[in-house]
Amino acid sequence: FLNIDENGSHTPGPSPDCVRFLAEERDVLGFGTECVGTDAGNAGGFEPPFPCHNIMHGNGKLGLASLTNLEQLPPTGAIVIAAPLKLKNGSGSPVRVIGLVE
């Protein structure tokens, strides 16, 4: 699941430039992935470290991880609903994610 070896976790994730582009130039609401987290497994060594958490989530944009069935959504036009638990002083939550398509 985490694809860990002696050098740490090796899961895919966006580069700092990609995250900056999405957050600042495209002003997306957030980022979702099928992976275990929104950052790459080795993102602690990026500059800045963990760009999704520092750039995107740090600017109030959401991050959804461990999503499934994304291939069933069209490239554009779907409505995605993510319903988190309301946790006092929480910075994250499990969510039920629903994709609506015509």
Backbone as a printed PyTorch tensor [residue, N CA C, xyz], in Angstrom:
tensor([[[  0.8240,  -1.1970,   0.0000],
         [  0.0000,   0.0000,   0.0000],
         [  0.8660,   1.2580,   0.0000]],

        [[  1.8650,   1.2950,   0.8610],
         [  2.7600,   2.4560,   0.9070],
         [  4.0020,   2.2650,   0.0510]],

        [[  4.2170,   1.0320,  -0.4340],
         [  5.3640,   0.7320,  -1.2840],
         [  6.6680,   1.1840,  -0.6190]],

        [[  6.8910,   0.7210,   0.6070],
         [  8.0510,   1.1380,   1.4050],
         [  9.2320,   0.2020,   1.1650]],

        [[ 10.4090,   0.7980,   1.0260],
         [ 11.6550,   0.0420,   1.0150],
         [ 12.6430,   0.7580,   1.9350]],

        [[ 13.9120,   0.4050,   1.8500],
         [ 14.9100,   1.0070,   2.7470],
         [ 15.0650,   2.5190,   2.5690]],

        [[ 14.5620,   3.0680,   1.4550],
         [ 14.6460,   4.5130,   1.2130],
         [ 13.3520,   5.2540,   1.5300]],

        [[ 12.3890,   4.5480,   2.0760],
         [ 11.1270,   5.1870,   2.4370],
         [  9.9940,   4.7980,   1.5060]],

        [[  8.9250,   5.5550,   1.5710],
         [  7.7160,   5.2960,   0.7910],
         [  7.8830,   5.7730,  -0.6490]],

        [[  7.3010,   5.0470,  -1.5690],
         [  7.3730,   5.3930,  -2.9920],
         [  5.9720,   5.3240,  -3.5830]],

        [[  5.2030,   6.3570,  -3.3710],
         [  3.8730,   6.4520,  -3.9700],
         [  3.8410,   7.6900,  -4.8540]],

        [[  3.0380,   7.6790,  -5.9200],
         [  2.9970,   8.8320,  -6.8200],
         [  2.3690,  10.0560,  -6.1670]],

        [[  2.6960,  11.1960,  -6.7050],
         [  2.1100,  12.4440,  -6.2500],
         [  2.6250,  13.5910,  -7.0950]],

        [[  1.9710,  14.7390,  -7.0070],
         [  2.3520,  15.8810,  -7.8410],
         [  3.6340,  16.5550,  -7.3610]],

        [[  4.3170,  17.1780,  -8.3080],
         [  5.5190,  17.9490,  -7.9890],
         [  5.1140,  19.2830,  -7.3630]],

        [[  6.0480,  19.9580,  -6.6920],
         [  5.7440,  21.2860,  -6.1580],
         [  5.2690,  22.2550,  -7.2430]],

        [[  5.8670,  22.2040,  -8.4380],
         [  5.4400,  23.0920,  -9.5280],
         [  3.9980,  22.8130,  -9.9350]],

        [[  3.6220,  21.5460,  -9.9900],
         [  2.2510,  21.1730, -10.3450],
         [  1.2670,  21.6800,  -9.2940]],

        [[  1.5940,  21.4900,  -8.0300],
         [  0.7100,  21.9380,  -6.9500],
         [  0.5600,  23.4560,  -6.9810]],

        [[  1.6670,  24.1570,  -7.1540],
         [  1.6330,  25.6220,  -7.2230],
         [  0.7630,  26.0800,  -8.3970]],

        [[  0.9080,  25.4320,  -9.5610],
         [  0.1120,  25.7630, -10.7430],
         [ -1.3780,  25.5680, -10.4610]],

        [[ -1.7460,  24.4290,  -9.8940],
         [ -3.1560,  24.1560,  -9.6130],
         [ -3.7300,  25.1290,  -8.5830]],

        [[ -2.9720,  25.3910,  -7.5250],
         [ -3.4670,  26.2350,  -6.4350],
         [ -3.4890,  27.7150,  -6.7830]],

        [[ -2.4860,  28.1830,  -7.5160],
         [ -2.3490,  29.6180,  -7.7400],
         [ -2.8060,  30.0730,  -9.1150]],

        [[ -2.5310,  29.2970, -10.1570],
         [ -2.8950,  29.7280, -11.5100],
         [ -4.2630,  29.2200, -11.9410]],

        [[ -4.6590,  28.0620, -11.4590],
         [ -5.9690,  27.5080, -11.8150],
         [ -6.9880,  27.7040, -10.7000]],

        [[ -6.5310,  28.0400,  -9.5050],
         [ -7.3880,  28.2840,  -8.3460],
         [ -8.4000,  27.1560,  -8.1390]],

        [[ -7.8960,  25.9040,  -8.1660],
         [ -8.7690,  24.7550,  -7.9490],
         [ -9.2940,  24.7550,  -6.5160]],

        [[-10.3810,  24.0480,  -6.2930],
         [-10.9320,  23.9140,  -4.9450],
         [-10.1490,  22.9050,  -4.1190]],

        [[ -9.4980,  21.9690,  -4.8140],
         [ -8.7340,  20.9470,  -4.1180],
         [ -8.1480,  19.9460,  -5.0820]],

        [[ -7.6740,  18.8490,  -4.5140],
         [ -6.9600,  17.8270,  -5.2720],
         [ -7.3550,  16.4630,  -4.7260]],

        [[ -7.6640,  15.5300,  -5.6090],
         [ -8.0090,  14.1750,  -5.1950],
         [ -7.1560,  13.1510,  -5.9070]],

        [[ -6.9300,  12.0180,  -5.2540],
         [ -6.0640,  10.9780,  -5.8020],
         [ -6.5000,   9.6000,  -5.3210]],

        [[ -6.1220,   8.5910,  -6.0780],
         [ -6.3500,   7.2110,  -5.6610],
         [ -5.2990,   6.7560,  -4.6520]],

        [[ -4.2270,   7.5090,  -4.4960],
         [ -3.1110,   7.1220,  -3.6280],
         [ -3.4560,   7.2980,  -2.1550]],

        [[ -2.5550,   6.8110,  -1.3040],
         [ -2.7580,   6.8540,   0.1370],
         [ -2.7570,   8.2800,   0.6960]],

        [[ -2.1140,   9.2030,   0.0310],
         [ -2.0840,  10.5970,   0.4560],
         [ -1.9960,  11.5110,  -0.7420]],

        [[ -2.2100,  12.7930,  -0.5270],
         [ -2.1670,  13.7400,  -1.6410],
         [ -0.7470,  14.0630,  -2.0730]],

        [[  0.2190,  13.8960,  -1.1830],
         [  1.6210,  14.1200,  -1.5400],
         [  2.2860,  12.8120,  -1.9490]],

        [[  3.3330,  12.9130,  -2.7540],
         [  4.1330,  11.7400,  -3.1190],
         [  4.7620,  11.1490,  -1.8680]],

        [[  5.0360,   9.8510,  -1.9000],
         [  5.6260,   9.1880,  -0.7430],
         [  6.9500,   9.7780,  -0.3080]],

        [[  7.7160,  10.2990,  -1.2560],
         [  9.0220,  10.8910,  -0.9240],
         [  8.9690,  12.4190,  -0.8730]],

        [[  7.7840,  12.9870,  -0.7030],
         [  7.6100,  14.4420,  -0.7600],
         [  8.2530,  15.1830,   0.4050]],

        [[  8.6770,  14.4790,   1.4360],
         [  9.3860,  15.1400,   2.5260],
         [ 10.7020,  15.7410,   2.0690]],

        [[ 11.2510,  15.2260,   0.9670],
         [ 12.4970,  15.7510,   0.4200],
         [ 12.2950,  16.8110,  -0.6440]],

        [[ 11.0470,  17.1550,  -0.9590],
         [ 10.7650,  18.1940,  -1.9530],
         [ 10.9920,  19.5720,  -1.3420]],

        [[ 11.0190,  20.5840,  -2.2010],
         [ 11.1040,  21.9790,  -1.7420],
         [  9.9210,  22.7410,  -2.3130]],

        [[  8.9280,  23.1160,  -1.5070],
         [  8.8340,  22.8560,  -0.0720],
         [  8.4710,  21.3960,   0.1950]],

        [[  8.7580,  20.9250,   1.4060],
         [  8.3730,  19.5590,   1.7460],
         [  6.8470,  19.4190,   1.7120]],

        [[  6.3820,  18.2750,   1.2970],
         [  4.9500,  17.9740,   1.2510],
         [  4.1560,  19.1220,   0.6250]],

        [[  4.3570,  19.3720,  -0.6810],
         [  3.7580,  20.5470,  -1.3240],
         [  2.2350,  20.6080,  -1.2590]],

        [[  1.5550,  19.4670,  -1.3440],
         [  0.0870,  19.5330,  -1.2410],
         [ -0.3260,  20.0660,   0.1190]],

        [[  0.3160,  19.5790,   1.1640],
         [ -0.0360,  20.0460,   2.5020],
         [  0.3820,  21.4970,   2.7170]],

        [[  1.5710,  21.8720,   2.2660],
         [  2.0620,  23.2290,   2.5050],
         [  1.4550,  24.2720,   1.5840]],

        [[  1.2960,  23.9620,   0.3160],
         [  0.7980,  24.9590,  -0.6440],
         [ -0.7160,  24.8830,  -0.7750]],

        [[ -1.2230,  23.7180,  -1.1410],
         [ -2.6530,  23.6070,  -1.4210],
         [ -3.4840,  23.6250,  -0.1400]],

        [[ -3.2160,  22.6780,   0.7530],
         [ -4.0070,  22.6220,   1.9800],
         [ -3.7400,  23.8440,   2.8550]],

        [[ -2.5270,  24.3720,   2.7810],
         [ -2.1930,  25.5800,   3.5320],
         [ -2.9440,  26.8070,   3.0610]],

        [[ -3.5030,  26.7580,   1.8530],
         [ -4.3170,  27.8550,   1.3220],
         [ -5.8040,  27.5450,   1.4000]],

        [[ -6.1780,  26.6030,   2.2720],
         [ -7.5900,  26.3060,   2.4950],
         [ -8.2350,  25.4480,   1.4190]],

        [[ -7.4260,  24.7940,   0.6010],
         [ -7.9660,  23.9280,  -0.4530],
         [ -7.9680,  22.4860,   0.0550]],

        [[ -8.9510,  21.7250,  -0.3720],
         [ -9.1040,  20.3800,   0.1700],
         [ -8.2010,  19.3610,  -0.5020]],

        [[ -7.9850,  18.2680,   0.1840],
         [ -7.2290,  17.1430,  -0.3500],
         [ -7.9790,  15.8580,  -0.0690]],

        [[ -8.2460,  15.0790,  -1.1090],
         [ -8.9590,  13.8090,  -0.9700],
         [ -8.0250,  12.6810,  -1.3810]],

        [[ -7.8880,  11.6750,  -0.5340],
         [ -6.9930,  10.5570,  -0.8150],
         [ -7.7530,   9.2380,  -0.7440]],

        [[ -7.1400,   8.2110,  -1.3060],
         [ -7.6930,   6.8540,  -1.3160],
         [ -9.0480,   6.7850,  -2.0140]],

        [[ -9.2020,   7.5700,  -3.0810],
         [-10.4420,   7.5420,  -3.8580],
         [-10.4590,   6.3010,  -4.7510]],

        [[-11.6430,   5.8250,  -5.0910],
         [-11.7780,   4.6730,  -5.9800],
         [-12.7610,   4.9960,  -7.0960]],

        [[-12.7160,   4.2000,  -8.1420],
         [-13.6470,   4.3020,  -9.2770],
         [-13.5660,   5.6260, -10.0270]],

        [[-12.4180,   6.2880,  -9.9840],
         [-12.2740,   7.5680, -10.6770],
         [-12.4240,   7.4260, -12.1870]],

        [[-12.1140,   6.2480, -12.7130],
         [-12.2470,   6.0250, -14.1540],
         [-13.6990,   6.1040, -14.6160]],

        [[-14.6370,   6.0550, -13.6930],
         [-16.0500,   6.1440, -14.0450],
         [-16.5230,   7.5920, -14.2180]],

        [[-15.6730,   8.5460, -13.8510],
         [-16.0230,   9.9570, -14.0030],
         [-15.4970,  10.4840, -15.3320]],

        [[-16.2280,  11.4180, -15.9580],
         [-15.7120,  12.0360, -17.1790],
         [-14.5580,  12.9860, -16.8350]],

        [[-13.7070,  13.3190, -17.8100],
         [-12.5870,  14.2360, -17.5430],
         [-13.0420,  15.5980, -17.0190]],

        [[-14.2010,  16.0640, -17.4570],
         [-14.7630,  17.3320, -16.9680],
         [-16.2690,  17.1670, -16.8250]],

        [[-16.8660,  18.0350, -16.0260],
         [-18.3130,  18.1050, -15.9520],
         [-18.9670,  17.3610, -14.8080]],

        [[-18.2350,  16.5430, -14.0810],
         [-18.8360,  15.8360, -12.9460],
         [-18.9320,  16.7750, -11.7500]],

        [[-19.8990,  16.5260, -10.9190],
         [-20.0110,  17.2280,  -9.6410],
         [-19.5510,  16.2480,  -8.5700]],

        [[-18.5960,  16.6690,  -7.7520],
         [-18.0710,  15.8110,  -6.6960],
         [-18.5070,  16.3750,  -5.3530]],

        [[-19.1100,  15.5180,  -4.5550],
         [-19.5490,  15.8960,  -3.2100],
         [-18.6960,  15.1130,  -2.2160]],

        [[-18.0580,  15.8100,  -1.2960],
         [-17.2550,  15.1800,  -0.2480],
         [-17.8140,  15.6370,   1.0930]],

        [[-18.3820,  14.7070,   1.8370],
         [-19.0590,  15.0370,   3.0950],
         [-18.2050,  14.5950,   4.2870]],

        [[-17.4460,  15.5230,   4.8950],
         [-16.5950,  15.1600,   6.0350],
         [-17.3690,  15.1600,   7.3520]],

        [[-16.7980,  14.4900,   8.3410],
         [-17.3140,  14.5800,   9.6990],
         [-16.9190,  15.9400,  10.2640]],

        [[-17.7460,  16.5070,  11.1080],
         [-17.3790,  17.7540,  11.7850],
         [-16.6290,  17.3860,  13.0580]],

        [[-15.3290,  17.5900,  13.0370],
         [-14.4850,  17.2630,  14.1720],
         [-13.9680,  18.5410,  14.8090]],

        [[-14.2100,  18.7060,  16.0910],
         [-13.7450,  19.8950,  16.7910],
         [-12.2180,  19.9280,  16.7710]],

        [[-11.6640,  21.0420,  16.2970],
         [-10.2200,  21.2610,  16.1940],
         [ -9.5210,  20.2510,  15.2860]],

        [[-10.2590,  19.6090,  14.4050],
         [ -9.6680,  18.6270,  13.4990],
         [ -9.1080,  19.2820,  12.2490]],

        [[ -8.0770,  18.6750,  11.6950],
         [ -7.5120,  19.1810,  10.4410],
         [ -7.8040,  18.2390,   9.2820]],

        [[ -8.5100,  17.1570,   9.5500],
         [ -8.8660,  16.1990,   8.5160],
         [ -9.9930,  15.3170,   9.0000]],

        [[-10.5610,  14.5550,   8.0790],
         [-11.6910,  13.7030,   8.4250],
         [-11.8810,  12.6320,   7.3680]],

        [[-12.4060,  11.4700,   7.7640],
         [-12.8800,  10.5440,   6.7430],
         [-14.0520,  11.2010,   6.0110]],

        [[-14.2090,  10.8920,   4.7420],
         [-15.3260,  11.4690,   3.9790],
         [-16.0230,  10.3970,   3.1560]],

        [[-17.2700,  10.6530,   2.8440],
         [-18.0070,   9.8750,   1.8470],
         [-17.9880,  10.7360,   0.6010]],

        [[-17.3900,  10.2440,  -0.4790],
         [-17.2710,  11.0150,  -1.7160],
         [-18.2300,  10.4390,  -2.7520]],

        [[-19.0050,  11.3250,  -3.3600],
         [-19.9880,  10.9350,  -4.3680],
         [-19.7240,  11.7440,  -5.6260]],

        [[-19.7050,  11.0830,  -6.7720],
         [-19.5590,  11.7620,  -8.0570],
         [-20.8730,  11.7210,  -8.8130]],

        [[-21.3870,  12.8760,  -9.2040],
         [-22.6330,  12.9640,  -9.9570],
         [-22.3210,  13.2760, -11.4120]],

        [[-22.8980,  12.5010, -12.3130],
         [-22.7090,  12.7150, -13.7460],
         [-24.0640,  12.6820, -14.4340]],

        [[-24.1440,  13.3210, -15.6010],
         [-25.3930,  13.2930, -16.3660],
         [-25.4730,  12.0250, -17.1640]]])
